[in-house]
Amino acid sequence: MARNNMQRKFNTYDIPQDIAIRDCTREGSVFKITWEKDIAGYSKNHCTVLSEKALWKLQGTPILNKTLRRRKSWRDRDFAPYEITFGNYMDNEQTFDLAMRHLYTDGILFLTKIPHQDDAVKQIASKIGPLRNTFYGSTWNVVSQQNAKNVAYTSGKLDLHMDLLYMSKPPSFQLLHCKDNSVPGGESQFVDTFAAAQILKLEQPEYYKRLTRQTMTFHYQNGPHHYLRRAPTLEVFSSKTLKSISTRLSENRPDVAYSNNIAEKDDKSQQKLTEMVADSYFHGHYTSELRAVNWSPPFQGPLGSSTTNLPGLVRALAAFRDTMNDPEITHERKMEPGTCVIFDNRRIVHGRSAFEAGSQNGSRMLQGAYLDDDDFLSKCEDLWTRDPQIWKETVDFDEPSSDFLKQLSDEQQP
């Protein structure tokens, strides 16, 4: 590895097929390895030096491994998202680290006491990573307009939705900085769709399954802009991926190892394992086989010709809508000037109540921006590297589910 640019100094195809370890010694937490028939160009004194931490990172840290993403779902109106002042967010690395851990697990975060300046949302986003540029620009203003080209730019009720699902890679995070909100109405709503999906799976499993299998079309056609993307409402990891997670976890998780052994002997158990392993690893709070949710009814395109049982699909979509619209799982607040919300656009739906537009009633203006998941996870990885123990303790990467064995055991009963 070149120290100046951190890039490899050889290619995988340069490695001799008959390379072998000559000697491997350990000095404290460091391993030193010398080689027989080494890569061409290296001297006989070439020694590979690896720390325990480096060896562990070769397997991929929990932060960058998206299949091991830990989330804490929330499903009640009394949920209190983490809040941090603008000053602490920008200038205090310890509180910023804590804020990123909450955004990683909760999917939502609020900033307060933001100074009234034009580039505040850009500063907030850039603290995490580069802004995602779209045809709306790198930042954009949400204000009521005449003949608006986007329903968000009206004063009417804005139903729960996610942004830009018609793009091949929708933005992962959205920021909304409230600069003015003096109008009557205009309360913001936020719902954790992963929690809503879990409720749907428990209460109406046939609808849940339908929404994981039916491909929907999302499109945008307005002026010179033409976008189209197809995806199911509920995106889930494949059974193969969940099985690989269970295999990896079984190395140091006795509950998963036990379940794997049962599954190897019983096909029915194997199917159950793929449905349950993530619930064990991800606290059992919600349907953790979910990778992302796609919910943006205003931008839904025509269904494909392969769609079958349309009434069943309509019922499934309506059931998910009703679950998300339950006030008991909705976090609602009237955003005050000087506050900003950051939320996971692939997990959290947002909406807004109607408000009274017009100069005599005050005004409402929010400034928005987007971030991509790669940049957010890169920032989290950097923070994790600085203090992995505090991330391990607070994000709970190793906590097993106490109900896992009981659930699996119950499934084995005749």
Short mmCIF file of C-alpha atoms in Angstrom, two decimals:
data_model
loop_
_atom_site.label_atom_id
_atom_site.label_comp_id
_atom_site.label_asym_id
_atom_site.label_seq_id
_atom_site.Cartn_x
_atom_site.Cartn_y
_atom_site.Cartn_z
CA MET A 1 0.00 0.00 0.00
CA ALA A 2 1.46 3.33 -1.04
CA ARG A 3 1.47 5.62 2.00
CA ASN A 4 0.97 8.83 0.05
CA ASN A 5 -2.16 7.80 -1.89
CA MET A 6 -3.29 4.65 0.01
CA GLN A 7 -3.51 2.63 -3.21
CA ARG A 8 -2.27 -0.89 -3.78
CA LYS A 9 1.23 -1.29 -5.21
CA PHE A 10 0.41 -4.58 -6.94
CA ASN A 11 -2.54 -6.20 -8.70
CA THR A 12 -4.28 -9.40 -7.68
CA TYR A 13 -3.32 -11.05 -10.96
CA ASP A 14 0.36 -10.39 -10.14
CA ILE A 15 0.28 -12.83 -7.20
CA PRO A 16 2.10 -16.11 -8.06
CA GLN A 17 -0.20 -19.09 -7.90
CA ASP A 18 2.34 -21.02 -5.82
CA ILE A 19 3.01 -18.26 -3.25
CA ALA A 20 3.29 -19.56 0.33
CA ILE A 21 3.91 -18.27 3.83
CA ARG A 22 7.51 -18.74 4.91
CA ASP A 23 7.05 -17.49 8.45
CA CYS A 24 4.39 -15.75 10.55
CA THR A 25 5.20 -14.24 13.93
CA ARG A 26 3.20 -12.18 16.37
CA GLU A 27 4.56 -9.28 18.36
CA GLY A 28 1.87 -7.97 20.67
CA SER A 29 -1.08 -7.00 18.45
CA VAL A 30 0.99 -7.05 15.25
CA PHE A 31 1.51 -9.96 12.84
CA LYS A 32 4.61 -10.17 10.62
CA ILE A 33 4.53 -12.42 7.56
CA THR A 34 7.31 -13.35 5.14
CA TRP A 35 6.72 -15.20 1.87
CA GLU A 36 8.08 -17.96 -0.34
CA LYS A 37 7.87 -17.23 -4.09
CA ASP A 38 6.78 -13.64 -3.47
CA ILE A 39 5.41 -11.22 -6.06
CA ALA A 40 7.99 -10.25 -8.65
CA GLY A 41 9.93 -7.15 -7.68
CA TYR A 42 9.88 -7.72 -3.93
CA SER A 43 13.11 -8.66 -2.14
CA LYS A 44 13.59 -11.70 0.04
CA ASN A 45 13.40 -9.40 3.04
CA HIS A 46 9.88 -8.25 2.15
CA CYS A 47 7.68 -8.52 5.25
CA THR A 48 3.94 -7.95 5.47
CA VAL A 49 2.99 -6.23 8.74
CA LEU A 50 -0.65 -6.30 9.84
CA SER A 51 -2.26 -5.22 13.09
CA GLU A 52 -5.22 -7.05 14.61
CA LYS A 53 -7.35 -4.02 13.74
CA ALA A 54 -6.21 -4.15 10.11
CA LEU A 55 -7.02 -7.86 9.88
CA TRP A 56 -10.45 -7.25 11.34
CA LYS A 57 -11.12 -4.45 8.85
CA LEU A 58 -10.23 -6.76 5.95
CA GLN A 59 -13.54 -8.50 6.67
CA GLY A 60 -15.42 -5.21 6.27
CA THR A 61 -16.58 -3.09 9.20
CA PRO A 62 -20.24 -3.04 10.20
CA ILE A 63 -20.49 0.57 9.04
CA LEU A 64 -19.58 0.04 5.39
CA ASN A 65 -21.25 -3.37 5.12
CA LYS A 66 -24.76 -2.27 4.18
CA THR A 67 -26.24 -5.73 4.80
CA LEU A 68 -25.27 -5.34 8.48
CA ARG A 69 -26.88 -1.91 8.86
CA ARG A 70 -28.22 -1.50 12.39
CA ARG A 71 -31.36 0.57 12.82
CA LYS A 72 -33.55 1.29 15.81
CA SER A 73 -37.12 1.65 14.67
CA TRP A 74 -39.58 4.03 16.23
CA ARG A 75 -43.31 3.67 16.01
CA ASP A 76 -45.01 6.03 18.40
CA ARG A 77 -45.95 9.69 18.44
CA ASP A 78 -43.93 10.26 21.62
CA PHE A 79 -40.66 9.41 19.89
CA ALA A 80 -38.19 12.25 20.47
CA PRO A 81 -35.57 12.52 17.70
CA TYR A 82 -32.11 13.55 18.79
CA GLU A 83 -31.49 17.30 18.68
CA ILE A 84 -28.21 19.19 18.49
CA THR A 85 -27.47 22.89 18.21
CA PHE A 86 -25.87 24.21 15.04
CA GLY A 87 -22.81 25.33 17.00
CA ASN A 88 -22.22 21.91 18.57
CA TYR A 89 -22.85 20.19 15.25
CA MET A 90 -20.30 22.31 13.42
CA ASP A 91 -17.62 22.82 16.08
CA ASN A 92 -17.84 20.05 18.70
CA GLU A 93 -16.59 16.75 17.29
CA GLN A 94 -17.83 14.73 20.27
CA THR A 95 -21.44 15.89 19.95
CA PHE A 96 -21.24 15.66 16.16
CA ASP A 97 -20.13 12.03 16.52
CA LEU A 98 -23.14 11.36 18.77
CA ALA A 99 -25.46 13.04 16.27
CA MET A 100 -24.18 10.83 13.45
CA ARG A 101 -24.75 7.72 15.55
CA HIS A 102 -28.38 8.77 16.08
CA LEU A 103 -28.83 9.53 12.38
CA TYR A 104 -27.34 6.11 11.57
CA THR A 105 -29.70 4.22 13.87
CA ASP A 106 -32.84 6.41 14.03
CA GLY A 107 -32.80 7.72 10.47
CA ILE A 108 -33.69 11.25 11.59
CA LEU A 109 -31.98 14.15 13.36
CA PHE A 110 -32.86 17.78 14.18
CA LEU A 111 -30.56 20.80 14.39
CA THR A 112 -31.57 23.92 16.32
CA LYS A 113 -30.34 27.51 16.76
CA ILE A 114 -29.21 27.81 13.15
CA PRO A 115 -28.13 31.34 12.21
CA HIS A 116 -30.21 33.08 9.55
CA GLN A 117 -27.81 32.87 6.64
CA ASP A 118 -28.23 31.77 3.05
CA ASP A 119 -25.74 28.90 3.04
CA ALA A 120 -26.62 27.28 6.39
CA VAL A 121 -28.07 24.11 4.85
CA LYS A 122 -24.99 23.80 2.64
CA GLN A 123 -22.73 24.06 5.69
CA ILE A 124 -24.75 21.43 7.54
CA ALA A 125 -24.71 18.98 4.63
CA SER A 126 -21.05 19.55 3.77
CA LYS A 127 -20.06 18.63 7.34
CA ILE A 128 -21.10 15.09 6.35
CA GLY A 129 -20.16 15.03 2.67
CA PRO A 130 -20.62 16.69 -0.72
CA LEU A 131 -24.11 17.79 -1.69
CA ARG A 132 -26.02 15.72 -4.23
CA ASN A 133 -26.77 17.90 -7.25
CA THR A 134 -30.05 17.37 -9.16
CA PHE A 135 -32.07 19.34 -11.68
CA TYR A 136 -33.39 21.27 -8.65
CA GLY A 137 -29.82 22.40 -7.95
CA SER A 138 -27.45 21.59 -5.09
CA THR A 139 -29.85 23.44 -2.76
CA TRP A 140 -33.46 24.47 -3.39
CA ASN A 141 -36.22 26.48 -1.73
CA VAL A 142 -39.62 25.04 -0.76
CA VAL A 143 -42.09 27.92 -1.06
CA SER A 144 -45.68 28.21 -2.21
CA GLN A 145 -45.86 29.21 -5.89
CA GLN A 146 -48.53 29.87 -8.48
CA ASN A 147 -48.72 27.15 -11.16
CA ALA A 148 -46.18 25.08 -9.26
CA LYS A 149 -44.47 22.20 -11.12
CA ASN A 150 -44.13 20.24 -7.89
CA VAL A 151 -46.89 19.57 -5.36
CA ALA A 152 -44.43 20.50 -2.59
CA TYR A 153 -44.47 24.08 -3.88
CA THR A 154 -48.13 24.61 -3.06
CA SER A 155 -49.92 25.41 0.18
CA GLY A 156 -52.03 22.28 0.10
CA LYS A 157 -51.65 19.13 2.17
CA LEU A 158 -48.59 17.13 1.19
CA ASP A 159 -49.13 13.42 1.72
CA LEU A 160 -46.38 11.17 3.07
CA HIS A 161 -43.78 10.44 0.42
CA MET A 162 -40.11 10.07 -0.47
CA ASP A 163 -38.21 12.26 -2.90
CA LEU A 164 -36.85 11.53 -6.39
CA LEU A 165 -37.68 7.83 -6.48
CA TYR A 166 -37.80 8.09 -10.27
CA MET A 167 -33.99 8.46 -10.39
CA SER A 168 -31.81 5.38 -10.83
CA LYS A 169 -30.20 6.18 -7.46
CA PRO A 170 -32.58 8.23 -5.31
CA PRO A 171 -30.94 10.52 -2.74
CA SER A 172 -30.30 8.72 0.51
CA PHE A 173 -30.64 11.69 2.85
CA GLN A 174 -32.63 14.88 2.70
CA LEU A 175 -32.10 18.10 4.65
CA LEU A 176 -34.79 20.73 5.19
CA HIS A 177 -33.78 23.98 6.89
CA CYS A 178 -36.74 26.06 8.09
CA LYS A 179 -36.08 29.74 7.45
CA ASP A 180 -39.64 31.00 7.97
CA ASN A 181 -42.86 29.33 9.11
CA SER A 182 -45.15 32.09 10.36
CA VAL A 183 -48.26 30.84 8.54
CA PRO A 184 -51.17 29.03 10.24
CA GLY A 185 -50.73 25.30 9.62
CA GLY A 186 -47.80 23.71 7.79
CA GLU A 187 -46.95 21.09 10.42
CA SER A 188 -44.41 18.49 9.25
CA GLN A 189 -44.97 14.75 9.65
CA PHE A 190 -42.36 11.97 9.68
CA VAL A 191 -42.96 8.20 9.77
CA ASP A 192 -40.50 5.30 9.99
CA THR A 193 -41.62 3.09 7.08
CA PHE A 194 -39.57 0.16 8.36
CA ALA A 195 -41.67 0.16 11.53
CA ALA A 196 -44.85 0.49 9.42
CA ALA A 197 -43.73 -2.44 7.26
CA GLN A 198 -43.22 -4.57 10.36
CA ILE A 199 -46.76 -3.78 11.51
CA LEU A 200 -48.07 -4.68 8.05
CA LYS A 201 -46.11 -7.95 8.03
CA LEU A 202 -47.49 -8.94 11.42
CA GLU A 203 -51.10 -7.94 10.79
CA GLN A 204 -51.51 -8.50 7.04
CA PRO A 205 -48.61 -10.68 5.87
CA GLU A 206 -50.15 -11.37 2.45
CA TYR A 207 -50.11 -7.64 1.68
CA TYR A 208 -46.54 -7.31 2.90
CA LYS A 209 -45.44 -10.15 0.63
CA ARG A 210 -47.25 -8.64 -2.34
CA LEU A 211 -45.47 -5.31 -1.88
CA THR A 212 -42.08 -7.04 -1.84
CA ARG A 213 -42.82 -8.77 -5.16
CA GLN A 214 -44.80 -6.31 -7.26
CA THR A 215 -42.61 -3.95 -9.28
CA MET A 216 -43.88 -0.38 -9.40
CA THR A 217 -42.96 2.35 -11.88
CA PHE A 218 -41.87 5.82 -10.79
CA HIS A 219 -41.49 8.51 -13.42
CA TYR A 220 -41.06 12.25 -13.89
CA GLN A 221 -41.81 13.93 -17.20
CA ASN A 222 -41.89 17.70 -17.04
CA GLY A 223 -40.31 20.07 -19.57
CA PRO A 224 -36.82 18.84 -20.50
CA HIS A 225 -36.64 16.39 -17.58
CA HIS A 226 -37.44 12.71 -18.15
CA TYR A 227 -36.76 10.07 -15.51
CA LEU A 228 -38.01 6.52 -14.96
CA ARG A 229 -37.21 3.80 -12.43
CA ARG A 230 -38.86 0.52 -11.48
CA ALA A 231 -38.71 -1.04 -8.03
CA PRO A 232 -41.00 -2.80 -5.55
CA THR A 233 -42.59 -0.81 -2.76
CA LEU A 234 -40.64 -2.85 -0.21
CA GLU A 235 -37.10 -3.74 -1.28
CA VAL A 236 -35.77 -6.75 0.63
CA PHE A 237 -32.44 -8.53 0.74
CA SER A 238 -32.34 -11.87 -1.04
CA SER A 239 -32.46 -15.12 0.91
CA LYS A 240 -28.87 -15.74 -0.18
CA THR A 241 -27.76 -12.45 1.35
CA LEU A 242 -29.55 -13.13 4.63
CA LYS A 243 -28.04 -16.59 4.73
CA SER A 244 -24.56 -15.12 4.30
CA ILE A 245 -25.27 -12.77 7.22
CA SER A 246 -26.29 -15.70 9.43
CA THR A 247 -23.16 -17.61 8.44
CA ARG A 248 -20.93 -14.69 9.35
CA LEU A 249 -22.72 -14.07 12.63
CA SER A 250 -22.55 -17.72 13.65
CA GLU A 251 -18.80 -17.36 14.21
CA ASN A 252 -19.42 -15.48 17.46
CA ARG A 253 -23.18 -15.68 17.97
CA PRO A 254 -24.31 -18.98 19.56
CA ASP A 255 -27.99 -18.29 18.90
CA VAL A 256 -27.41 -17.91 15.15
CA ALA A 257 -24.98 -20.86 15.02
CA TYR A 258 -27.57 -23.07 16.71
CA SER A 259 -30.23 -21.95 14.25
CA ASN A 260 -27.92 -22.56 11.29
CA ASN A 261 -27.35 -26.13 12.43
CA ILE A 262 -31.10 -26.75 12.59
CA ALA A 263 -31.65 -25.13 9.22
CA GLU A 264 -29.05 -27.33 7.55
CA LYS A 265 -31.16 -30.35 8.50
CA ASP A 266 -34.58 -28.98 7.64
CA ASP A 267 -35.65 -27.10 4.50
CA LYS A 268 -38.58 -25.48 6.31
CA SER A 269 -36.21 -24.21 8.98
CA GLN A 270 -33.97 -22.80 6.28
CA GLN A 271 -36.82 -20.68 4.94
CA LYS A 272 -37.68 -19.52 8.43
CA LEU A 273 -34.05 -18.69 9.11
CA THR A 274 -33.79 -16.39 6.12
CA GLU A 275 -36.86 -14.52 7.40
CA MET A 276 -35.65 -14.36 10.99
CA VAL A 277 -31.88 -13.99 10.98
CA ALA A 278 -31.95 -10.27 10.36
CA ASP A 279 -34.63 -9.81 13.02
CA SER A 280 -32.21 -11.43 15.46
CA TYR A 281 -29.30 -9.30 14.36
CA PHE A 282 -31.20 -6.06 14.06
CA HIS A 283 -32.81 -6.12 17.53
CA GLY A 284 -36.08 -7.64 16.27
CA HIS A 285 -37.54 -4.12 16.17
CA TYR A 286 -38.76 -4.27 12.60
CA THR A 287 -38.59 -6.13 9.31
CA SER A 288 -34.84 -5.96 8.99
CA GLU A 289 -34.78 -7.93 5.76
CA LEU A 290 -35.79 -4.57 4.29
CA ARG A 291 -33.14 -2.75 2.31
CA ALA A 292 -35.23 0.31 1.38
CA VAL A 293 -38.81 1.48 0.86
CA ASN A 294 -40.20 3.18 -2.25
CA TRP A 295 -43.25 5.33 -1.53
CA SER A 296 -44.10 8.30 -3.74
CA PRO A 297 -47.68 7.99 -5.05
CA PRO A 298 -47.70 11.33 -6.96
CA PHE A 299 -44.88 10.08 -9.16
CA GLN A 300 -46.11 6.54 -9.69
CA GLY A 301 -46.18 5.57 -13.35
CA PRO A 302 -48.33 3.05 -15.23
CA LEU A 303 -48.25 -0.54 -14.06
CA GLY A 304 -46.62 -3.07 -16.35
CA SER A 305 -48.52 -5.57 -18.43
CA SER A 306 -47.30 -8.38 -16.16
CA THR A 307 -49.32 -7.05 -13.22
CA THR A 308 -51.79 -9.65 -11.98
CA ASN A 309 -54.61 -9.38 -9.45
CA LEU A 310 -54.85 -5.60 -9.59
CA PRO A 311 -57.51 -5.44 -6.84
CA GLY A 312 -55.13 -7.32 -4.53
CA LEU A 313 -52.34 -4.85 -5.27
CA VAL A 314 -54.62 -1.89 -4.61
CA ARG A 315 -55.67 -3.38 -1.28
CA ALA A 316 -52.01 -3.96 -0.32
CA LEU A 317 -51.02 -0.40 -1.17
CA ALA A 318 -54.02 1.00 0.69
CA ALA A 319 -53.18 -1.12 3.75
CA PHE A 320 -49.61 0.18 3.81
CA ARG A 321 -50.85 3.75 3.36
CA ASP A 322 -53.28 3.37 6.24
CA THR A 323 -50.56 1.92 8.46
CA MET A 324 -48.22 4.84 7.77
CA ASN A 325 -50.99 7.40 8.29
CA ASP A 326 -51.76 6.12 11.79
CA PRO A 327 -51.19 9.11 14.13
CA GLU A 328 -49.86 6.71 16.75
CA ILE A 329 -46.68 6.07 14.72
CA THR A 330 -46.30 9.61 13.35
CA HIS A 331 -43.84 12.19 14.62
CA GLU A 332 -45.35 15.61 13.95
CA ARG A 333 -43.99 19.05 14.70
CA LYS A 334 -44.29 22.58 13.38
CA MET A 335 -40.75 23.40 12.39
CA GLU A 336 -39.55 26.70 13.81
CA PRO A 337 -37.24 29.11 11.98
CA GLY A 338 -33.64 28.18 12.71
CA THR A 339 -34.26 24.41 12.77
CA CYS A 340 -33.19 21.79 10.25
CA VAL A 341 -34.15 18.15 9.89
CA ILE A 342 -31.93 15.50 8.32
CA PHE A 343 -33.61 12.19 7.51
CA ASP A 344 -33.07 8.96 5.59
CA ASN A 345 -35.00 9.36 2.33
CA ARG A 346 -35.03 5.58 1.75
CA ARG A 347 -36.58 4.86 5.15
CA ILE A 348 -38.45 7.93 6.47
CA VAL A 349 -41.50 9.32 4.65
CA HIS A 350 -42.34 12.96 5.22
CA GLY A 351 -45.41 15.07 4.67
CA ARG A 352 -46.98 18.39 5.59
CA SER A 353 -50.37 19.69 6.61
CA ALA A 354 -51.98 22.43 4.54
CA PHE A 355 -51.23 26.04 5.43
CA GLU A 356 -52.74 29.43 4.70
CA ALA A 357 -50.66 31.14 2.04
CA GLY A 358 -50.67 34.87 1.47
CA SER A 359 -48.71 37.84 2.77
CA GLN A 360 -51.37 38.69 5.33
CA ASN A 361 -50.97 35.25 6.91
CA GLY A 362 -47.17 35.23 7.09
CA SER A 363 -44.89 33.05 5.00
CA ARG A 364 -43.31 29.61 4.91
CA MET A 365 -39.91 28.81 3.42
CA LEU A 366 -37.66 25.81 3.79
CA GLN A 367 -34.33 25.31 2.06
CA GLY A 368 -33.42 21.77 1.09
CA ALA A 369 -30.44 19.66 0.05
CA TYR A 370 -29.63 15.99 -0.58
CA LEU A 371 -26.79 13.65 0.40
CA ASP A 372 -25.82 10.22 -0.88
CA ASP A 373 -25.47 7.16 1.35
CA ASP A 374 -21.87 6.48 0.34
CA ASP A 375 -20.76 9.86 1.68
CA PHE A 376 -22.75 9.47 4.91
CA LEU A 377 -21.34 5.99 5.55
CA SER A 378 -17.85 7.24 4.74
CA LYS A 379 -18.23 9.87 7.45
CA CYS A 380 -19.57 7.26 9.89
CA GLU A 381 -16.67 4.94 9.06
CA ASP A 382 -14.22 7.75 9.79
CA LEU A 383 -15.87 8.41 13.16
CA TRP A 384 -15.98 4.66 13.89
CA THR A 385 -12.25 4.38 13.16
CA ARG A 386 -11.48 7.12 15.66
CA ASP A 387 -13.47 5.49 18.47
CA PRO A 388 -14.83 2.04 17.55
CA GLN A 389 -15.72 1.15 21.14
CA ILE A 390 -18.23 3.95 21.62
CA TRP A 391 -19.88 3.09 18.30
CA LYS A 392 -19.96 -0.58 19.26
CA GLU A 393 -21.59 0.25 22.59
CA THR A 394 -24.13 2.81 21.41
CA VAL A 395 -25.02 1.40 17.99
CA ASP A 396 -25.17 -2.09 19.51
CA PHE A 397 -23.54 -4.11 16.76
CA ASP A 398 -23.27 -7.28 18.85
CA GLU A 399 -26.52 -7.42 20.80
CA PRO A 400 -28.40 -10.71 20.18
CA SER A 401 -32.14 -10.99 20.36
CA SER A 402 -33.29 -12.80 23.50
CA ASP A 403 -36.36 -14.07 21.66
CA PHE A 404 -34.48 -15.60 18.75
CA LEU A 405 -34.12 -19.16 20.06
CA LYS A 406 -37.67 -19.21 21.41
CA GLN A 407 -39.11 -18.05 18.08
CA LEU A 408 -37.14 -20.60 16.11
CA SER A 409 -37.94 -23.36 18.61
CA ASP A 410 -41.64 -22.56 18.35
CA GLU A 411 -41.42 -22.97 14.59
CA GLN A 412 -40.10 -26.51 14.99
CA GLN A 413 -43.15 -27.65 16.96
CA PRO A 414 -45.40 -30.05 14.97
#
